[in-house]
Amino acid sequence: MNGKVPEKSFLALGQREEVGDLLKEYPLSASEEDEEDDDGERKHRKLLETIGSLDGKNRQRLAERSEASLQVSEFNVSTEGTGEKLELAELLASIKPSSSLGTVKKQLKKVKNKKTVELPLSKEENERIHREAAYSKTSQDMGKWDPVVLKNRSAPQLVFPLEQEQVLDTPIEEVLGGWKARTPLEQEIFNLLHKNKQPLTDPLLTPVEKASLKAMSLEEAKQRRAELQKARALQSYYEARARREKKIKSKKFHKVLKKRKAKKILKQFEELQKVNPTAALEELEKMEKARMEERMSLKHQNSGKWAKSKAIMAKYDLEARKAMQEQLTKNRELTQKLQVPSESEHDEDAEEDGGLIPDIVNEVQMSIEGPNPWMQKNRGVNTKASPIQKKPIASEESEPEEEEKAGAEEDTLLQEVEERRSLWKGSEVDQGSLQKGSEVDQRSQKQEYRTKALRRTKEDEEVLAELRTLSKHINEKDEKMKQEEEEHVSSAPASPSKPSIQREEQSLLDERPERVQTMEALEMLGMEEVSQEQKQLGPGVERQQQSSQTEQRSPPKVQQEPMIDLHTIITVKTHKANPSLSVPTIVDEEDCDEEVAQKQIIKEAFAGDDVIADFQKEKLEVEKASKPKDIDLSLPGWGQWGGPGLVISAKKRRRFLIKAPKAAPRKDKRLPNVVISEKRNIQAAAHQVNMLPFPFTHQYQFEDTIKTPVGTTWNTQRAFQKLTAPRVVTKPGHIIEPIKEKDVESALSHLGSPTLQRTRPQHAHHRRKAL
Amino acid sequence: MEAAPKPGSGARVKAQGKKQKPRRYWEGETDGASLLPSNPFTAPAPTRGIKRKGEDHPQPRGAKVSKRAKQIQAFKSKQNQKHQRLKKDLRPNHKHELRPSQTLSGAQDPFPGPAPVSENAVNKFRRGSSKLVKKHPLKLATEHKLKAAADEEEETSVRAARAELLLSEEPGFLEGEDGEDTATICQSEIVEAVDIASAAKHFDLNLYQFGPYRINYSRTGRHLALGGRRGHVATFDWITKKLMCEINVMEAVRDIRFLHSETLFAVAQKRWLHVYDNQGIELHCVRRCDRVTRLEFLPFHFLLATASETGFLTYLDVSVGKIVASLAARAGRLDVMTQNPHNAVIHLGHSNGTVSLWCPAMKEPLVKILCHRGGVRAVAVDSSGTYMATSGLDHQVKIFDLRGKYQPLTSRALPQGAGHLAFSQRGLLAGGMGDVVNIWRGQGQGSFPSLDQPYLTHRLRGHVHSLQFCPFEDVLGAGHSRGFTSILVPGAGEPNFDGLESNPYRSRKQRQEWEVKALMEKIPAELIDLDPRNLGEIDVISLEQKKKERIERLGFDPEAKAPFQPKQKKKGRSSTANVVKRKTKVKDQEHREKVRQSLQQHQEQKHQGQQQKKKKKLKPPQSTGPRPSALDRFKR
C-alpha cells in the first residue's frame, strides 16, 4: 500500500473505489430492501466480472473485503457511521508518504543490521568479575603500605608514637639570643666573652651546612622532574625504534648496518688511539677477548648447524659458497692474534701450542699442572728415567720390553734424524759444547724409544720424530734445570766446578725456547706440591725421587703417618735436669712423711711396665665395643636336616647376615695414648636447639646469629643495653595513632628520591632567614 | 711491686690528657668524642718495683674488661648527665648541619671522628670466624638477620675493645740483669725491692704442730683456708691477717675448700664431708660423701666435686644440697684431682698413669689419656683450659695440649718428681718437689711454660703438701709440713680484676648482691662438656631424627626439591627419548656445577698453599727480555 503497489492494480483499485463510492452515494434505504440489495450486489459483481473478462486476459483478482464496519479500517476507507462527507482532497492527501514513518524505517533498518544480542552474563560470573576488579584495585591501594610495613617489621626498635615532635624546635642561636645576662656574674662572663670576640649569636656556617641549607626549591624540583620525564620518553622512543629495526628481516639492510657500525668503530678506535692510548689498549683487550671467545666457541667455523647446511649447498650454490667463505674469513679475522704486550698472552701461548704441537711435547708440563693420574704416571716414568740417564750403560738394561719390539727401520730412521739434528747443532754450537751436545743427543735418543707409540708414514714419522726429540730435550732440560736449581738452593756455596758446567749447559741449550725456562721457573714454586702428590701416588716413585732429590723437601706430614708409636709418646725425650738449683733436701722429715715416702718408693719400684700394654688393651676393647655389630638372621635347621651336629653352611650365613653400616672414624683413631668417648651427652643435648628457626636454611646460619652473648658478663653496659633493647617502646602520655596516608607518602619519599628529602632543611633555612 | 690495685686507685682511670682546648660549657659535646669525657681525677702511674718489664699487650679476659667498664661508666654517669641530654637533643635535628669537625661556634675539634681502635684489640673480643660458606644467594630475611647479627658482634666487640682503655694495670715479670738467672734471685731480695704493701704479702706461718697443711684461696683471692692433717682448720683474711675462725675438728683433715664465697667452706675429714661457716660452726655433715680425699669447687655450677678413697667421684650441688651425680671411676683410690676452669671438667689422675676427664652427665670418662709410665701424682690445668701439666711416679713433668689432640708438648725429668703442680692465672707453672718449689714461665702470653729453666725457685722449711697461686695477686701459697708460706712471684696474677665478678675489696653488701646474682646465673650441671660452646650449636642428630620422623609421618619430604619435570612439548617433540634427554641434560648441568664448585675450592686451597710457600721461598731469578712464544722452541 505504500506506493509499491504496481500501477495497474492501483488504477484498478481506484476504479473500484469510484464504483463503490458511486454505489454508496445512493444507498438503498429501508430494511425491507435488504434482500433485494444483496441480490442486486451479487448481480452487479457478476456484471463486473463479466465486464472484466471481456478483454480476454485472465486477470488475477485481488482479494476484496467487503464487510461493513462503522470503524475506519486500515484496509478500507469508509465513512460509515461518521456522518461526515468524505472529501476527495483527504483521500489524495493520504497517498503521500508520511514523515513520521521515516524514523520508524530507520529504526527498523538498524534492527535488521544488528546481530543477535548477547546473553547477559550469569550472576556468578558477573560477581566474579566485579570481585576481581575490586581486588586488583584494593591490592594496588594497599601496595603503597608495603614499604612502610616492611620497614617497621625489620626495624630493630619501634618507638611509639612513630612521628616524634622535635624537642628543640628553635635553633640554638635564637635561644641564646633571647637570653639576657641578668646576674652580675653572668654579665661579667659575657663581658669577658665579648672582649675575646667570641661569636655568640651569629655562628659561622660551614660550607656543608650552607649547602644543606640551600635546598632545592619547588620550581627547581618541577623542572628536574620534567627533564627526567623527557629523557625517559626519549629513551622509550629510541628503544621502540631499535625494536622495529631489529624486526626487519632484510639481510641486506642488516649487512649494511653492520658495515656501517664496523666502520664507525674503526674510526673511533683510530681517534681513540690518538687521544687516549690507554683507552685504546682497553679496546684492544676487548678485541682480544672476542678472539678468545671465538677460539673457545669456534662459532664461525664450519661446525655450526648453519655452516653444515651451507657446506652441503655449497656444491651447487655460488652464494652459499660465498657465505661460507665470508664466515671463514671472519673466523680468521677473529682468531688472528693481536700483538699486544699484555699478560694474558702467556696463557694463550700455552693454549696455542696445545693445538699446534703433538701432545708428547707438552706431556710433562701438563702433568705438572693437572692432577690427571695418567699423566702423573707418565711423569713418574720420566722422573724415573732421569737418574738413569746419568748412567747410560745401566739404562740399556732397564728399558722396558715393549721398546725392544719397535721396528728396526724406525730406529734407523730416528738415527738419521738424530744425525741431522746434531749436524744442525754443530753448525751453531761451539766446539767445546759439541761433545756435551752429542752426549745429550744420545740420551734423548734413548728416551725417545720409550715414548714412541704410534706408527705413521715415513714423512710423518720424520717430522714427528724431530718434534719428539725436541720435546725430550726440553724435558730433559727441565729436569736438568730442576736439579740445578735444587742444588743451587740446597748448597748455595757449592763446589766451584759446578757453575762452569752450568754455564756450559746454558750455552748449549740457549737455542731452546726460553719459554720453558720461565715455565720452569714458575713451576719451581709448585714443585713441592707435585712431589708430595707423587709420594702419595707411588712409593716406588717416591723412593726414586728421594734418592735424586736433596733433603730440602719438607718432611712428611704428621697426619699421613699411620700411627705414632705409643712408647715414643710416653717416653718423650726429656730434658736433663739441671741440678744446681732444684735439689730438694731429702731428710729431716717427721714420721708421717716417712710413711708417705716409703709408700712412694714402693710405688715407684712397681711402676708398671705393663701400663702401656694395659692401656692398649683397654683401648682395643673400647673400640670393639663401639663398633656397630652385624646381625645374623640365619636359623639353624631351617631348610636343612636337623639333628645333632648341625652346621650352618657359610653360604647361608653369608646370605642372612645383615652388615652394619660402617661407623664414622673414631676421634682417637690416630691418637694412641688417648681414648675419647664416642657417647653423646644426651643431657646436654636436651638444652640445645634441635630445630632450625624460620628464615634459616642451614645450621651455621643460625649458629652465627646466636654466637654473640647478650649478658652483662660479656658486654659493656652500653652494648648490653643496646642488645637487650625492647622491640617496641611506647612513650607514656602519648596517643598512638594508626599510620595515616600522608605518613606513608612521606616515608615513600624518604625511601625513594634523595632530592625530595632535602626539602625539610629548607624550612629551617627560611626560619633562620626570618630571624 | 704492686701486686693488686688499691680499692681507690683501682677504679680510677688515667686522664686522657688529649684535649688541648678547654671545652666551653655551651659547646655541648662533640659528636665523635670518645666514649668517656676526660676525667677530672688523675691517678699517678703506679710505681713499679724492681726490674719489671712492661708487656705490650695486657691480656685481660673479656668479662673482666666489660664489667670494669660498666662499673666505671656508672661512676661517670652522674657527671655526664647534662652533656648527655644536650647531645641527645641535638642529634636528630642538626644531623646535617653539625659536622663532627666543626661546632656551632666555629671551634675546631682537634681529634675529629671516633677514637681509633686497633684491630688486634677488637679481634680479641670477636667470637670466632663464621663457619658459614655462602654458596648461593640467601633469602632476604636470612640475609637481613645474618647482617644484623654480624653488626651486633662488630659493635659489641668494638665497644669492649674501647673499654680496654680502662684496664689500668699492666702485668710484668722479673727480669735478670744481662744474663742473670732470675732463679737465683731469692725471696728476700724481692721483698727488699718491692713496696711495703707488697712486701707484707710474703710471710711464713710456723705451724709445726698439726702436720702438713692443705690450703685454699677464695675466688676473690682475699681469704685463705688452712687445713692441717691433724685437725687444725683455720680461715683468715690473709692480707690483713685477720682471723675469721680457727678450730680443731679432732679428726684427720684430707682437704679443705672454700665454697662460692668465703663464708662457707667444706672440709674433707676422715669419715665424712663437713661444711662450716666463717665462724667455724659446722653447718652440714654430708654422709653420702665419705672418706673424701680431694675437693674441688666449680663456682659457676655451684658444684662441689669430691673424690673419695672408695673410687667415687661425687658432685654435690651446694645451692640445693643435692647430689647431682656419683660416678664410679673404677680405678681404685682417687687422690689426684683438679678442675679445668675453662669448661668445668674434672681431671682425675690414676695410679695406672692415666688421667681421665669427667663431667656429671656421663657415666664414663670423656677422655682417658695415658700420661705416665707410673702413677700420676699431680695434675694442673691452666686458666684458659689449653694446657694440662702432669707429674708422675716416673719423675717426669709433662705438659699436654687439651685442644683435641691430647699430645705431650714438653716434658722434663726432675730428680725427685713433682708432687704438686699449680697454674697461675697468667700461665706460670709451680711444681713442688720435696721442700723445693720451682716456678716455670712461658715465652709469651698464651704459650705453655717451658720447663728448661725455672723462673723462680724457693726452698721451704718443710715438705710441700699443697700449692696454689692466689688469684689477682702475685703470690704463691704453699702449705707444707711446718705451716704455710706465701711466696712472691712477680707476674703470676691477673693485674685487673672484674669488680662485679670477683672483687677482692667488696663489702658485705656487695657480696650478698653478688651471691644472689651468681645463684641466678647458675649453670645447670648437665651442661658441663668438653666444649662449652656446644650450647650455641644446633643438635644436629636430633634435628635429623626429627626430620626423618616427619617424613615418615607425612609420607613425603616436604622440603625436598622437586625433581625436574620437563615441559610437555607439542609436535612430537615430547617423545620419551626427548624427555629423557632433557632430564639428563639438567642433571648433568647440576652435576657439572657441583664439580666446578668443588674444583674451585680445591684450587683455592692449592693457591693459598702456594702463596704461603711463595712467601717462604724466594722467587728464583727469571730471565728478562721479550716474552717468548711457544713457537720459539723450534727456532734454529
mmCIF file of N, CA, C and O in Angstrom, chain A residues 538-599:
data_model
loop_
_atom_site.group_PDB
_atom_site.id
_atom_site.type_symbol
_atom_site.label_atom_id
_atom_site.label_comp_id
_atom_site.label_asym_id
_atom_site.label_seq_id
_atom_site.Cartn_x
_atom_site.Cartn_y
_atom_site.Cartn_z
ATOM 1 N N GLY A 538 102.775 -43.179 44.310
ATOM 2 C CA GLY A 538 103.544 -44.412 44.262
ATOM 3 C C GLY A 538 104.753 -44.360 45.145
ATOM 4 O O GLY A 538 105.537 -43.424 45.088
ATOM 5 N N PRO A 539 104.910 -45.358 45.972
ATOM 6 C CA PRO A 539 106.066 -45.368 46.847
ATOM 7 C C PRO A 539 107.364 -45.546 46.071
ATOM 8 O O PRO A 539 108.408 -45.032 46.461
ATOM 9 N N GLY A 540 107.250 -46.284 44.960
ATOM 10 C CA GLY A 540 108.469 -46.507 44.172
ATOM 11 C C GLY A 540 109.000 -45.195 43.639
ATOM 12 O O GLY A 540 110.190 -44.892 43.751
ATOM 13 N N VAL A 541 108.084 -44.446 43.110
ATOM 14 C CA VAL A 541 108.475 -43.154 42.552
ATOM 15 C C VAL A 541 109.086 -42.278 43.639
ATOM 16 O O VAL A 541 110.085 -41.612 43.440
ATOM 17 N N GLU A 542 108.429 -42.377 44.764
ATOM 18 C CA GLU A 542 108.860 -41.535 45.880
ATOM 19 C C GLU A 542 110.307 -41.849 46.254
ATOM 20 O O GLU A 542 111.130 -40.966 46.413
ATOM 21 N N ARG A 543 110.569 -43.144 46.304
ATOM 22 C CA ARG A 543 111.917 -43.543 46.685
ATOM 23 C C ARG A 543 112.923 -42.998 45.679
ATOM 24 O O ARG A 543 113.935 -42.440 46.024
ATOM 25 N N GLN A 544 112.555 -43.175 44.413
ATOM 26 C CA GLN A 544 113.444 -42.708 43.363
ATOM 27 C C GLN A 544 113.706 -41.228 43.534
ATOM 28 O O GLN A 544 114.832 -40.773 43.458
ATOM 29 N N GLN A 545 112.632 -40.538 43.740
ATOM 30 C CA GLN A 545 112.782 -39.090 43.830
ATOM 31 C C GLN A 545 113.618 -38.693 45.011
ATOM 32 O O GLN A 545 114.469 -37.824 44.914
ATOM 33 N N GLN A 546 113.371 -39.384 46.083
ATOM 34 C CA GLN A 546 114.103 -39.007 47.284
ATOM 35 C C GLN A 546 115.589 -39.211 47.074
ATOM 36 O O GLN A 546 116.408 -38.463 47.574
ATOM 37 N N SER A 547 115.889 -40.281 46.321
ATOM 38 C CA SER A 547 117.313 -40.524 46.079
ATOM 39 C C SER A 547 117.886 -39.404 45.232
ATOM 40 O O SER A 547 119.030 -39.009 45.407
ATOM 41 N N SER A 548 117.092 -38.930 44.299
ATOM 42 C CA SER A 548 117.620 -37.919 43.391
ATOM 43 C C SER A 548 117.558 -36.522 44.009
ATOM 44 O O SER A 548 118.379 -35.664 43.717
ATOM 45 N N GLN A 549 116.613 -36.349 44.852
ATOM 46 C CA GLN A 549 116.451 -35.005 45.393
ATOM 47 C C GLN A 549 117.267 -34.835 46.661
ATOM 48 O O GLN A 549 117.639 -35.796 47.315
ATOM 49 N N THR A 550 117.445 -33.634 46.969
ATOM 50 C CA THR A 550 118.176 -33.339 48.194
ATOM 51 C C THR A 550 117.225 -33.315 49.375
ATOM 52 O O THR A 550 116.030 -33.491 49.225
ATOM 53 N N GLU A 551 117.764 -33.058 50.541
ATOM 54 C CA GLU A 551 116.951 -33.193 51.761
ATOM 55 C C GLU A 551 116.055 -31.986 51.977
ATOM 56 O O GLU A 551 115.357 -31.906 52.965
ATOM 57 N N GLN A 552 116.115 -31.074 51.040
ATOM 58 C CA GLN A 552 115.376 -29.834 51.312
ATOM 59 C C GLN A 552 113.867 -29.997 51.296
ATOM 60 O O GLN A 552 113.133 -29.136 51.726
ATOM 61 N N ARG A 553 113.400 -31.119 50.786
ATOM 62 C CA ARG A 553 111.953 -31.351 50.790
ATOM 63 C C ARG A 553 111.429 -31.348 52.208
ATOM 64 O O ARG A 553 112.078 -31.840 53.126
ATOM 65 N N SER A 554 110.236 -30.852 52.316
ATOM 66 C CA SER A 554 109.646 -30.800 53.655
ATOM 67 C C SER A 554 109.371 -32.214 54.143
ATOM 68 O O SER A 554 108.978 -33.074 53.361
ATOM 69 N N PRO A 555 109.535 -32.468 55.398
ATOM 70 C CA PRO A 555 109.280 -33.808 55.929
ATOM 71 C C PRO A 555 107.806 -34.130 55.821
ATOM 72 O O PRO A 555 106.968 -33.237 55.826
ATOM 73 N N PRO A 556 107.482 -35.399 55.662
ATOM 74 C CA PRO A 556 106.066 -35.772 55.508
ATOM 75 C C PRO A 556 105.249 -35.345 56.701
ATOM 76 O O PRO A 556 105.732 -35.296 57.825
ATOM 77 N N LYS A 557 103.998 -35.040 56.393
ATOM 78 C CA LYS A 557 103.142 -34.509 57.443
ATOM 79 C C LYS A 557 102.858 -35.558 58.498
ATOM 80 O O LYS A 557 102.905 -36.758 58.235
ATOM 81 N N VAL A 558 102.504 -35.079 59.647
ATOM 82 C CA VAL A 558 102.233 -35.984 60.766
ATOM 83 C C VAL A 558 100.992 -36.810 60.479
ATOM 84 O O VAL A 558 100.907 -37.980 60.790
ATOM 85 N N GLN A 559 100.027 -36.164 59.803
ATOM 86 C CA GLN A 559 98.751 -36.833 59.574
ATOM 87 C C GLN A 559 98.899 -38.023 58.661
ATOM 88 O O GLN A 559 98.148 -38.972 58.758
ATOM 89 N N GLN A 560 99.839 -37.932 57.755
ATOM 90 C CA GLN A 560 99.973 -39.015 56.808
ATOM 91 C C GLN A 560 100.555 -40.254 57.460
ATOM 92 O O GLN A 560 100.378 -41.359 56.980
ATOM 93 N N GLU A 561 101.253 -40.071 58.521
ATOM 94 C CA GLU A 561 101.810 -41.228 59.196
ATOM 95 C C GLU A 561 100.682 -42.041 59.796
ATOM 96 O O GLU A 561 99.691 -41.517 60.269
ATOM 97 N N PRO A 562 100.842 -43.333 59.767
ATOM 98 C CA PRO A 562 99.730 -44.169 60.201
ATOM 99 C C PRO A 562 99.382 -43.985 61.668
ATOM 100 O O PRO A 562 98.247 -43.759 62.032
ATOM 101 N N MET A 563 100.335 -44.097 62.523
ATOM 102 C CA MET A 563 100.046 -44.038 63.955
ATOM 103 C C MET A 563 101.363 -43.769 64.660
ATOM 104 O O MET A 563 102.378 -44.384 64.363
ATOM 105 N N ILE A 564 101.283 -42.875 65.595
ATOM 106 C CA ILE A 564 102.504 -42.594 66.334
ATOM 107 C C ILE A 564 102.695 -43.712 67.347
ATOM 108 O O ILE A 564 101.725 -44.219 67.918
ATOM 109 N N ASP A 565 103.904 -44.055 67.547
ATOM 110 C CA ASP A 565 104.162 -45.135 68.483
ATOM 111 C C ASP A 565 103.874 -44.652 69.895
ATOM 112 O O ASP A 565 104.306 -43.578 70.307
ATOM 113 N N LEU A 566 103.159 -45.487 70.620
ATOM 114 C CA LEU A 566 102.759 -45.106 71.969
ATOM 115 C C LEU A 566 103.962 -44.954 72.879
ATOM 116 O O LEU A 566 104.041 -44.040 73.703
ATOM 117 N N HIS A 567 104.904 -45.830 72.669
ATOM 118 C CA HIS A 567 106.095 -45.776 73.531
ATOM 119 C C HIS A 567 106.831 -44.467 73.378
ATOM 120 O O HIS A 567 107.315 -43.898 74.343
ATOM 121 N N THR A 568 106.854 -44.016 72.139
ATOM 122 C CA THR A 568 107.582 -42.766 71.901
ATOM 123 C C THR A 568 106.893 -41.606 72.604
ATOM 124 O O THR A 568 107.538 -40.692 73.096
ATOM 125 N N ILE A 569 105.570 -41.690 72.638
ATOM 126 C CA ILE A 569 104.851 -40.594 73.301
ATOM 127 C C ILE A 569 105.117 -40.611 74.791
ATOM 128 O O ILE A 569 105.391 -39.589 75.424
ATOM 129 N N ILE A 570 105.021 -41.789 75.351
ATOM 130 C CA ILE A 570 105.176 -41.889 76.794
ATOM 131 C C ILE A 570 106.594 -41.548 77.211
ATOM 132 O O ILE A 570 106.832 -40.901 78.220
ATOM 133 N N THR A 571 107.520 -41.983 76.402
ATOM 134 C CA THR A 571 108.908 -41.673 76.752
ATOM 135 C C THR A 571 109.424 -40.599 75.819
ATOM 136 O O THR A 571 110.312 -40.835 75.017
ATOM 137 N N VAL A 572 108.797 -39.458 75.903
ATOM 138 C CA VAL A 572 109.251 -38.323 75.100
ATOM 139 C C VAL A 572 110.622 -37.907 75.594
ATOM 140 O O VAL A 572 110.925 -38.012 76.792
ATOM 141 N N LYS A 573 111.437 -37.502 74.655
ATOM 142 C CA LYS A 573 112.784 -37.080 75.060
ATOM 143 C C LYS A 573 112.667 -35.990 76.121
ATOM 144 O O LYS A 573 111.874 -35.061 76.001
ATOM 145 N N THR A 574 113.412 -36.175 77.115
ATOM 146 C CA THR A 574 113.261 -35.269 78.243
ATOM 147 C C THR A 574 114.540 -34.476 78.442
ATOM 148 O O THR A 574 115.627 -34.898 78.062
ATOM 149 N N HIS A 575 114.325 -33.338 79.034
ATOM 150 C CA HIS A 575 115.474 -32.502 79.335
ATOM 151 C C HIS A 575 116.222 -33.092 80.498
ATOM 152 O O HIS A 575 115.642 -33.702 81.382
ATOM 153 N N LYS A 576 117.480 -32.885 80.461
ATOM 154 C CA LYS A 576 118.254 -33.306 81.621
ATOM 155 C C LYS A 576 118.009 -32.260 82.710
ATOM 156 O O LYS A 576 117.958 -31.070 82.456
ATOM 157 N N ALA A 577 117.837 -32.794 83.862
ATOM 158 C CA ALA A 577 117.596 -31.863 84.963
ATOM 159 C C ALA A 577 118.865 -31.076 85.244
ATOM 160 O O ALA A 577 119.963 -31.623 85.179
ATOM 161 N N ASN A 578 118.683 -29.801 85.500
ATOM 162 C CA ASN A 578 119.889 -29.097 85.910
ATOM 163 C C ASN A 578 119.924 -29.035 87.429
ATOM 164 O O ASN A 578 119.022 -28.516 88.081
ATOM 165 N N PRO A 579 120.898 -29.660 87.958
ATOM 166 C CA PRO A 579 120.860 -29.999 89.379
ATOM 167 C C PRO A 579 121.206 -28.840 90.298
ATOM 168 O O PRO A 579 120.976 -28.920 91.492
ATOM 169 N N SER A 580 121.707 -27.797 89.702
ATOM 170 C CA SER A 580 122.263 -26.754 90.557
ATOM 171 C C SER A 580 121.205 -26.133 91.479
ATOM 172 O O SER A 580 121.482 -25.828 92.631
ATOM 173 N N LEU A 581 119.995 -25.985 90.936
ATOM 174 C CA LEU A 581 119.025 -25.201 91.692
ATOM 175 C C LEU A 581 118.011 -26.041 92.445
ATOM 176 O O LEU A 581 117.747 -25.817 93.612
ATOM 177 N N SER A 582 117.449 -26.998 91.705
ATOM 178 C CA SER A 582 116.264 -27.627 92.276
ATOM 179 C C SER A 582 116.593 -28.968 92.921
ATOM 180 O O SER A 582 116.081 -29.992 92.526
ATOM 181 N N VAL A 583 117.486 -28.933 93.815
ATOM 182 C CA VAL A 583 117.746 -30.164 94.552
ATOM 183 C C VAL A 583 117.070 -30.066 95.905
ATOM 184 O O VAL A 583 117.488 -29.305 96.761
ATOM 185 N N PRO A 584 116.014 -30.796 96.039
ATOM 186 C CA PRO A 584 115.353 -30.745 97.333
ATOM 187 C C PRO A 584 116.123 -31.561 98.377
ATOM 188 O O PRO A 584 116.753 -32.562 98.043
ATOM 189 N N THR A 585 116.081 -31.090 99.541
ATOM 190 C CA THR A 585 116.732 -31.855 100.607
ATOM 191 C C THR A 585 115.845 -33.027 100.966
ATOM 192 O O THR A 585 114.627 -32.930 101.002
ATOM 193 N N ILE A 586 116.465 -34.136 101.184
ATOM 194 C CA ILE A 586 115.679 -35.340 101.462
ATOM 195 C C ILE A 586 116.020 -35.810 102.866
ATOM 196 O O ILE A 586 116.740 -36.701 103.021
ATOM 197 N N VAL A 587 115.748 -35.193 103.827
ATOM 198 C CA VAL A 587 115.837 -35.797 105.151
ATOM 199 C C VAL A 587 114.894 -35.025 106.072
ATOM 200 O O VAL A 587 113.869 -34.518 105.622
ATOM 201 N N ASP A 588 115.277 -34.918 107.222
ATOM 202 C CA ASP A 588 114.551 -34.224 108.297
ATOM 203 C C ASP A 588 113.043 -34.156 108.085
ATOM 204 O O ASP A 588 112.450 -33.112 107.931
ATOM 205 N N GLU A 589 112.481 -35.332 108.044
ATOM 206 C CA GLU A 589 111.033 -35.381 107.958
ATOM 207 C C GLU A 589 110.472 -36.035 109.202
ATOM 208 O O GLU A 589 111.150 -36.798 109.882
ATOM 209 N N GLU A 590 109.241 -35.735 109.378
ATOM 210 C CA GLU A 590 108.606 -36.383 110.530
ATOM 211 C C GLU A 590 108.106 -37.762 110.134
ATOM 212 O O GLU A 590 108.134 -38.140 108.969
ATOM 213 N N ASP A 591 107.579 -38.446 111.083
ATOM 214 C CA ASP A 591 107.264 -39.858 110.871
ATOM 215 C C ASP A 591 106.245 -40.085 109.747
ATOM 216 O O ASP A 591 106.397 -40.959 108.932
ATOM 217 N N CYS A 592 105.234 -39.246 109.738
ATOM 218 C CA CYS A 592 104.191 -39.465 108.735
ATOM 219 C C CYS A 592 104.748 -39.280 107.340
ATOM 220 O O CYS A 592 104.395 -39.995 106.412
ATOM 221 N N ASP A 593 105.613 -38.332 107.218
ATOM 222 C CA ASP A 593 106.208 -38.100 105.920
ATOM 223 C C ASP A 593 107.028 -39.303 105.484
ATOM 224 O O ASP A 593 107.100 -39.621 104.302
ATOM 225 N N GLU A 594 107.645 -39.879 106.458
ATOM 226 C CA GLU A 594 108.431 -41.064 106.130
ATOM 227 C C GLU A 594 107.551 -42.158 105.555
ATOM 228 O O GLU A 594 107.901 -42.819 104.576
ATOM 229 N N GLU A 595 106.384 -42.285 106.167
ATOM 230 C CA GLU A 595 105.449 -43.293 105.651
ATOM 231 C C GLU A 595 105.140 -43.023 104.197
ATOM 232 O O GLU A 595 105.218 -43.914 103.349
ATOM 233 N N VAL A 596 104.827 -41.787 103.964
ATOM 234 C CA VAL A 596 104.485 -41.397 102.598
ATOM 235 C C VAL A 596 105.630 -41.713 101.660
ATOM 236 O O VAL A 596 105.454 -42.288 100.585
ATOM 237 N N ALA A 597 106.797 -41.349 102.114
ATOM 238 C CA ALA A 597 107.964 -41.558 101.266
ATOM 239 C C ALA A 597 108.140 -43.037 100.971
ATOM 240 O O ALA A 597 108.447 -43.427 99.835
ATOM 241 N N GLN A 598 107.920 -43.829 101.975
ATOM 242 C CA GLN A 598 108.090 -45.265 101.784
ATOM 243 C C GLN A 598 107.078 -45.796 100.765
ATOM 244 O O GLN A 598 107.430 -46.531 99.845
ATOM 245 N N LYS A 599 105.864 -45.359 100.973
ATOM 246 C CA LYS A 599 104.824 -45.779 100.028
ATOM 247 C C LYS A 599 105.240 -45.432 98.611
ATOM 248 O O LYS A 599 105.105 -46.218 97.675
#
